[in-house]
Amino acid sequence: MLKVENAIVRYGAIEALHAISFEVNQGEVVALLGANGAGKSTTLRMLSGLHSAWSGSVTFEGVDITNEKAHDMVSRGIGLVPEGRRIFPQMTVEENLEMGAFARSGSFHDEIEEQYAKFPILKERRKQLGANLSGGEQQMLAISRALMGKPRLLLLDEPSMGLAPMIIEQIFEIIGQIREAGTTVFVVEQNATQALQIADRGYVMENGKIVFSDSAKNLLVDPRVRAVYLGESA
Amino acid sequence: MGGFIHYFSSHFQTLGQEFWPLLVGGLANGFLYGMVAVGYTLVYGVLRLINFAHSEVFMAGGFASFFVMQHLVGTSSPNGISSVLYILIGILVGGLTGSLIAMAIERVAYRPLRKRNSPKLAYLISAIGASYFLFNFAGKEFGRYSVSMAQPYTNHPLFTIFGAGVQMYDIIIFIAGALMLFGLDRLVTLTKLGRSIRAVAQDAETASLMGVNIDRTIALTFMIGGALGGAAGFLYGMNVGVVYTMGFTPALKAFTAAVLGGIGNLRGAVLGGLILGTMESFSVAFLAPSYIDVTAFGILVLVLLVRPTGIMGERLGRSA
């Protein structure tokens, strides 16, 4: 479904990603793991079109999207739940959801109700401003906002960041449900154990490179994963 | 001290008779300031910069409608339905020209800087350059002297409130200004376009992830602000006449109004305009006509010193 080949991303003179390659198949949950600064967020920025690859290629459903702009990605079928939620602070919960459907034409009232059924707390807070939600509520809103765009591939950037353990459990449960509903998920996480519990496969990044990959089951017990997080060489 | 009190009490007496005309005139001017002020505040919302070339959008709207009025009205003195029609045409021509000039300014003076991630100071210098180019170009092409516009209506007191005559001109501005500002408010609050402007103002990157084309939204924001500024140029020019430097003072006052209301806040800009217009108007009665500009810019300095976020505060991207 998604195929990245030898992608190099540069910020000015600095090369942030060194020719990385990976793929995500239809229906999978794939986790991208790594320590802070390993290049995980940069990878997501590249996939969502916020920062194009300098060389290499990104293909989605057989179409080359290497140089596609961020605002065209939603209609391509790629949705992103950004790091830190990035809820529109001065818009209500409902307006945030409406923004999620921005790229679509026609009525999306039913989808909003669908999201409310999934997240009853959002319905309760529908008229409240995004800024006044708790972190967990914001994360749920960020996820349902992305789902409003009807993505076939959902990208999640550090969904557990800054949340209480109980809320994290809930968020990952939701991610599991999204996958069951047929959406392919690519999740970037520092919380490796949590991510691997719901993932099929995982890639491990270090210093802008993908150092190894395996099934989630194997990675959970792989001592190299632990080493990467502790900053020891793998 | 006694003389001072006497000075004010005598002014309070004149104020008694002139209160209503001063208020009406002040509010009418306030609507004009508001129409220009929303242009500053909209652009500030999406780009976090003050478009100091906005004064030339106002001037361009004034000149374009001047030529159209000259052609349409000539030396005739229209009234009734033809007046309404001419005024609508003037607003349309002023607004259209204003939006085109505003878009051109964005395209030429700002977008290249945005693509290069230039520092804020570069935008300011670019704005001043664009402004100087535009008004000097107008001066060269259209002459350096102020000329009166062919009047699409006959000014006369329409009715009286508490014994004070309310002029036709004030009523025209009231209606036109209120309708356009109300329309803008609804546009930004309720429509998809308005939502995209607010989204870009609040978090441009996330807005693009939702499918909002940032470049297009910024251009449209300039266009909308330019339309109101250009239409205001017509309404102002209709009364005062047009000249290549006509934008400078009214636009600086509109900027003051935007800061007074809270830059980035749409309803604040209108409120700031109405307060500024009214205070100016009363300062003429209290002090002397020559104090009118001192009052306006005194307010600007005071707001910047005491409450830089303005009356309603910076509520970026919120419709209000």
Coordinates of N, CA and C in Angstrom, one line a residue, chain B residues 17-167:
Chain B
Q17 N -25.8 70.5 22.8 CA -26.6 70.7 21.5 C -26.0 69.8 20.4
E18 N -24.7 69.6 20.5 CA -24.1 68.9 19.4 C -23.9 67.4 19.6
F19 N -24.3 66.9 20.8 CA -24.0 65.5 21.1 C -24.4 64.6 20.0
W20 N -25.6 64.7 19.5 CA -26.1 63.7 18.5 C -25.4 63.8 17.2
P21 N -25.3 65.0 16.6 CA -24.6 65.1 15.4 C -23.1 64.6 15.5
L22 N -22.5 64.9 16.6 CA -21.1 64.4 16.8 C -21.1 62.9 16.9
L23 N -22.1 62.3 17.6 CA -22.1 60.9 17.7 C -22.3 60.2 16.3
V24 N -23.3 60.7 15.6 CA -23.6 60.1 14.3 C -22.4 60.2 13.4
G25 N -21.9 61.4 13.3 CA -20.7 61.6 12.4 C -19.5 60.7 12.8
G26 N -19.3 60.6 14.1 CA -18.2 59.8 14.7 C -18.4 58.3 14.3
L27 N -19.7 57.9 14.5 CA -19.9 56.5 14.2 C -19.8 56.2 12.7
A28 N -20.2 57.1 11.9 CA -20.1 56.9 10.5 C -18.6 56.8 10.1
N29 N -17.8 57.7 10.6 CA -16.3 57.6 10.4 C -15.8 56.3 11.0
G30 N -16.4 55.9 12.1 CA -15.9 54.7 12.8 C -16.2 53.4 11.9
F31 N -17.3 53.4 11.2 CA -17.6 52.3 10.3 C -16.5 52.3 9.2
L32 N -16.1 53.4 8.7 CA -15.1 53.5 7.6 C -13.8 52.9 8.2
Y33 N -13.4 53.4 9.4 CA -12.2 52.8 10.0 C -12.3 51.3 10.2
G34 N -13.5 50.9 10.6 CA -13.7 49.5 10.8 C -13.5 48.7 9.5
M35 N -14.0 49.2 8.4 CA -13.9 48.5 7.2 C -12.4 48.3 6.7
V36 N -11.6 49.3 7.0 CA -10.2 49.2 6.7 C -9.5 48.4 7.7
A37 N -9.9 48.5 9.0 CA -9.2 47.8 10.1 C -9.3 46.3 10.0
V38 N -10.5 45.8 9.5 CA -10.6 44.4 9.3 C -9.6 43.8 8.4
G39 N -9.1 44.6 7.4 CA -8.1 44.2 6.5 C -6.8 44.0 7.2
Y40 N -6.4 44.9 8.1 CA -5.2 44.7 8.9 C -5.3 43.4 9.7
T41 N -6.4 43.3 10.4 CA -6.6 42.2 11.4 C -6.7 40.9 10.7
L42 N -7.3 40.8 9.5 CA -7.4 39.5 8.8 C -6.0 39.0 8.4
V43 N -5.3 39.9 7.8 CA -3.9 39.6 7.3 C -3.0 39.3 8.5
Y44 N -3.1 40.0 9.6 CA -2.4 39.7 10.8 C -2.7 38.3 11.3
G45 N -4.0 38.0 11.2 CA -4.4 36.6 11.7 C -3.7 35.5 10.9
V46 N -3.6 35.6 9.6 CA -3.0 34.5 8.9 C -1.5 34.6 8.7
L47 N -0.9 35.8 8.7 CA 0.5 35.9 8.5 C 1.3 36.5 9.6
R48 N 0.6 36.9 10.7 CA 1.3 37.6 11.8 C 2.2 38.8 11.3
L49 N 1.6 39.5 10.4 CA 2.3 40.7 10.0 C 1.3 41.8 9.7
I50 N 1.8 43.1 9.8 CA 1.0 44.2 9.5 C 1.2 44.6 8.1
N51 N 0.2 44.6 7.3 CA 0.3 44.9 5.9 C 0.2 46.4 5.7
F52 N 1.4 47.0 5.9 CA 1.4 48.5 5.8 C 1.2 49.1 4.4
A53 N 1.0 48.2 3.4 CA 0.6 48.7 2.1 C -0.9 48.7 2.0
H54 N -1.6 48.4 3.0 CA -3.1 48.4 2.9 C -3.6 49.8 2.6
S55 N -2.9 50.8 3.0 CA -3.4 52.2 2.7 C -3.6 52.4 1.2
E56 N -2.7 51.7 0.4 CA -2.8 51.9 -1.0 C -4.0 51.1 -1.6
V57 N -4.4 50.1 -0.9 CA -5.6 49.4 -1.3 C -6.8 50.3 -1.3
F58 N -6.9 51.1 -0.2 CA -7.9 52.1 0.1 C -7.8 53.1 -1.0
M59 N -6.6 53.6 -1.3 CA -6.4 54.7 -2.3 C -6.9 54.2 -3.7
A60 N -6.5 52.9 -4.0 CA -6.8 52.4 -5.3 C -8.3 52.3 -5.5
G61 N -9.0 51.8 -4.4 CA -10.5 51.7 -4.4 C -11.1 53.1 -4.7
G62 N -10.5 54.1 -4.0 CA -11.0 55.5 -4.2 C -10.8 56.0 -5.7
F63 N -9.6 55.7 -6.2 CA -9.4 56.2 -7.6 C -10.2 55.5 -8.6
A64 N -10.3 54.1 -8.5 CA -11.0 53.4 -9.5 C -12.5 53.8 -9.5
S65 N -13.1 54.0 -8.3 CA -14.5 54.4 -8.3 C -14.7 55.8 -8.7
F66 N -13.6 56.6 -8.5 CA -13.6 58.0 -9.0 C -13.8 58.1 -10.5
F67 N -13.0 57.3 -11.2 CA -13.1 57.3 -12.7 C -14.5 56.8 -13.1
V68 N -14.9 55.7 -12.5 CA -16.2 55.2 -12.9 C -17.3 56.2 -12.6
M69 N -17.3 56.9 -11.5 CA -18.3 57.8 -11.2 C -18.3 59.0 -12.2
Q70 N -17.0 59.4 -12.5 CA -16.9 60.5 -13.4 C -17.6 60.2 -14.8
H71 N -17.4 58.9 -15.2 CA -18.0 58.5 -16.4 C -19.5 58.3 -16.3
L72 N -19.9 57.7 -15.2 CA -21.4 57.4 -15.1 C -22.2 58.6 -14.7
V73 N -21.7 59.3 -13.7 CA -22.5 60.4 -13.1 C -22.2 61.7 -13.9
G74 N -20.9 62.0 -14.1 CA -20.6 63.2 -14.8 C -21.0 64.4 -14.0
T75 N -21.7 65.3 -14.7 CA -22.2 66.5 -14.0 C -23.6 66.4 -13.6
S76 N -24.3 65.3 -13.9 CA -25.7 65.1 -13.5 C -25.8 65.0 -12.0
S77 N -26.9 65.3 -11.4 CA -27.1 65.1 -10.0 C -28.2 64.1 -9.7
P78 N -27.8 62.9 -9.7 CA -28.7 61.8 -9.5 C -29.4 61.8 -8.2
N79 N -30.6 61.2 -8.1 CA -31.2 61.0 -6.8 C -32.1 59.7 -6.9
G80 N -32.6 59.4 -5.8 CA -33.5 58.2 -5.8 C -32.8 56.9 -6.1
I81 N -33.5 56.1 -6.9 CA -33.0 54.8 -7.2 C -31.7 54.8 -8.0
S82 N -31.5 55.8 -8.9 CA -30.3 55.9 -9.6 C -29.1 56.2 -8.6
S83 N -29.3 56.9 -7.6 CA -28.3 57.1 -6.6 C -27.9 55.8 -5.9
V84 N -28.9 55.1 -5.5 CA -28.6 53.8 -4.9 C -27.8 52.9 -5.8
L85 N -28.2 52.9 -7.1 CA -27.5 52.1 -8.1 C -26.0 52.5 -8.2
Y86 N -25.8 53.9 -8.4 CA -24.5 54.4 -8.5 C -23.6 54.0 -7.3
I87 N -24.2 54.2 -6.2 CA -23.4 53.9 -4.9 C -23.0 52.4 -4.9
L88 N -24.0 51.6 -5.3 CA -23.7 50.1 -5.3 C -22.5 49.8 -6.3
I89 N -22.6 50.5 -7.5 CA -21.6 50.3 -8.5 C -20.2 50.8 -7.9
G90 N -20.3 52.0 -7.2 CA -19.0 52.5 -6.6 C -18.4 51.6 -5.6
I91 N -19.3 51.0 -4.8 CA -18.8 50.0 -3.8 C -18.2 48.8 -4.5
L92 N -18.9 48.3 -5.5 CA -18.4 47.2 -6.2 C -17.1 47.4 -6.9
V93 N -17.0 48.6 -7.6 CA -15.7 48.9 -8.3 C -14.6 49.1 -7.3
G94 N -14.9 49.9 -6.2 CA -13.9 50.1 -5.2 C -13.4 48.8 -4.6
G95 N -14.4 47.9 -4.3 CA -14.1 46.6 -3.6 C -13.3 45.7 -4.5
L96 N -13.7 45.7 -5.8 CA -13.0 44.8 -6.7 C -11.6 45.2 -7.0
T97 N -11.4 46.6 -7.1 CA -10.1 47.1 -7.3 C -9.2 46.8 -6.1
G98 N -9.8 47.1 -4.9 CA -9.1 46.9 -3.7 C -8.7 45.4 -3.5
S99 N -9.5 44.5 -3.9 CA -9.2 43.1 -3.7 C -8.1 42.7 -4.7
L100 N -8.1 43.2 -5.9 CA -7.1 42.9 -6.9 C -5.7 43.5 -6.5
I101 N -5.7 44.7 -6.0 CA -4.5 45.3 -5.6 C -3.9 44.6 -4.3
A102 N -4.8 44.2 -3.4 CA -4.4 43.5 -2.2 C -3.7 42.2 -2.6
M103 N -4.4 41.5 -3.6 CA -3.8 40.2 -4.0 C -2.5 40.4 -4.7
A104 N -2.4 41.5 -5.5 CA -1.1 41.7 -6.1 C 0.0 42.0 -5.1
I105 N -0.4 42.8 -4.1 CA 0.6 43.1 -3.0 C 1.1 41.8 -2.4
E106 N 0.2 40.9 -2.1 CA 0.5 39.6 -1.4 C 1.5 38.8 -2.3
R107 N 1.1 38.8 -3.6 CA 1.9 38.0 -4.6 C 3.3 38.5 -4.8
V108 N 3.4 39.9 -4.9 CA 4.7 40.5 -5.2 C 5.5 40.8 -4.0
A109 N 4.9 41.3 -3.0 CA 5.7 41.9 -1.9 C 5.8 40.8 -0.7
Y110 N 4.9 39.9 -0.6 CA 5.0 39.0 0.6 C 5.3 37.6 0.2
R111 N 4.6 37.0 -0.8 CA 4.8 35.6 -1.0 C 6.2 35.2 -1.3
P112 N 7.0 35.9 -2.1 CA 8.4 35.5 -2.3 C 9.2 35.4 -1.0
L113 N 8.9 36.4 0.0 CA 9.5 36.4 1.2 C 9.1 35.2 2.1
R114 N 7.9 34.8 2.0 CA 7.3 33.7 2.7 C 8.0 32.4 2.3
K115 N 8.2 32.3 0.9 CA 8.8 31.0 0.4 C 10.3 30.9 0.8
R116 N 10.8 32.0 1.2 CA 12.3 32.0 1.6 C 12.4 32.1 3.1
N117 N 11.3 32.1 3.8 CA 11.3 32.2 5.3 C 12.1 33.4 5.8
S118 N 11.8 34.5 5.1 CA 12.5 35.7 5.5 C 12.1 36.2 6.9
P119 N 13.0 37.0 7.5 CA 12.6 37.6 8.8 C 11.5 38.6 8.7
K120 N 10.9 38.9 9.8 CA 9.7 39.8 9.8 C 10.1 41.2 9.3
L121 N 11.3 41.6 9.6 CA 11.7 43.0 9.2 C 11.7 43.1 7.7
A122 N 12.0 42.0 7.0 CA 12.0 42.1 5.5 C 10.6 42.4 5.0
Y123 N 9.5 41.8 5.6 CA 8.2 42.0 5.2 C 7.8 43.5 5.4
L124 N 8.3 44.1 6.5 CA 7.9 45.5 6.8 C 8.5 46.4 5.7
I125 N 9.8 46.1 5.4 CA 10.5 46.9 4.4 C 9.8 46.7 3.0
S126 N 9.5 45.5 2.7 CA 8.8 45.2 1.5 C 7.4 45.9 1.4
A127 N 6.7 46.0 2.5 CA 5.4 46.6 2.6 C 5.6 48.1 2.3
I128 N 6.6 48.7 2.9 CA 6.8 50.2 2.7 C 7.2 50.4 1.3
G129 N 8.0 49.5 0.7 CA 8.4 49.7 -0.7 C 7.1 49.6 -1.6
A130 N 6.3 48.6 -1.4 CA 5.1 48.5 -2.2 C 4.2 49.7 -2.1
S131 N 4.1 50.2 -0.8 CA 3.2 51.3 -0.6 C 3.7 52.6 -1.3
Y132 N 5.0 52.8 -1.2 CA 5.6 54.0 -1.9 C 5.5 53.9 -3.4
F133 N 5.7 52.7 -3.9 CA 5.6 52.5 -5.3 C 4.2 52.8 -5.8
L134 N 3.2 52.3 -5.1 CA 1.8 52.4 -5.5 C 1.3 53.9 -5.4
F135 N 1.6 54.6 -4.3 CA 1.0 55.9 -4.2 C 1.8 56.9 -5.1
N136 N 3.1 56.6 -5.3 CA 3.8 57.5 -6.2 C 3.4 57.3 -7.7
F137 N 3.1 56.0 -8.0 CA 2.6 55.7 -9.3 C 1.3 56.4 -9.5
A138 N 0.4 56.3 -8.5 CA -0.9 57.0 -8.6 C -0.7 58.5 -8.8
G139 N 0.2 59.1 -8.1 CA 0.5 60.5 -8.1 C 1.0 60.9 -9.5
K140 N 1.8 60.1 -10.1 CA 2.3 60.4 -11.4 C 1.3 60.2 -12.5
E141 N 0.4 59.2 -12.4 CA -0.6 58.9 -13.4 C -1.8 59.9 -13.3
F142 N -2.2 60.1 -12.0 CA -3.5 60.8 -11.8 C -3.3 62.2 -11.3
G143 N -2.1 62.7 -11.2 CA -1.9 64.1 -10.7 C -1.8 64.2 -9.2
R144 N -1.2 65.3 -8.8 CA -0.9 65.4 -7.4 C -1.9 66.2 -6.6
Y145 N -3.0 66.6 -7.2 CA -3.9 67.5 -6.5 C -5.2 66.7 -6.2
S146 N -5.8 67.0 -5.1 CA -7.0 66.4 -4.6 C -8.2 66.8 -5.6
V147 N -8.9 65.9 -6.0 CA -10.1 66.2 -6.9 C -11.4 65.6 -6.3
S148 N -12.5 66.3 -6.4 CA -13.7 65.8 -5.8 C -14.3 64.8 -6.8
M149 N -15.0 63.9 -6.2 CA -15.7 62.8 -7.0 C -17.0 63.3 -7.4
A150 N -17.4 62.9 -8.6 CA -18.8 63.2 -9.1 C -19.8 62.6 -8.1
Q151 N -20.7 63.4 -7.6 CA -21.5 62.9 -6.5 C -22.7 62.0 -7.0
P152 N -22.7 60.8 -6.6 CA -23.8 59.9 -7.0 C -25.1 60.1 -6.2
Y153 N -25.1 61.1 -5.3 CA -26.3 61.4 -4.5 C -26.2 62.8 -4.1
T154 N -27.3 63.3 -3.6 CA -27.4 64.7 -3.1 C -27.4 64.7 -1.6
N155 N -26.4 65.3 -1.0 CA -26.3 65.3 0.4 C -27.3 66.3 1.0
H156 N -28.1 65.9 1.9 CA -29.0 66.8 2.7 C -29.4 66.1 3.9
P157 N -29.8 66.8 4.9 CA -30.3 66.2 6.2 C -31.5 65.3 5.9
L158 N -31.4 64.1 6.2 CA -32.5 63.1 5.9 C -33.6 63.2 6.9
F159 N -33.2 63.2 8.2 CA -34.2 63.3 9.3 C -33.4 63.9 10.5
T160 N -34.1 64.1 11.6 CA -33.5 64.7 12.8 C -33.7 63.8 13.9
I161 N -32.6 63.6 14.8 CA -32.7 62.9 16.0 C -32.5 64.0 17.1
F162 N -33.4 64.2 18.0 CA -33.3 65.2 19.1 C -32.9 66.5 18.5
G163 N -33.4 66.9 17.4 CA -33.2 68.2 16.9 C -32.0 68.3 16.0
A164 N -31.2 67.2 15.9 CA -30.0 67.3 15.1 C -30.2 66.6 13.7
G165 N -29.8 67.3 12.7 CA -30.0 66.7 11.3 C -29.0 65.6 11.1
V166 N -29.5 64.5 10.5 CA -28.6 63.4 10.2 C -28.5 63.4 8.6
Q167 N -27.2 63.6 8.2 CA -26.9 63.7 6.8 C -27.1 62.4 6.0

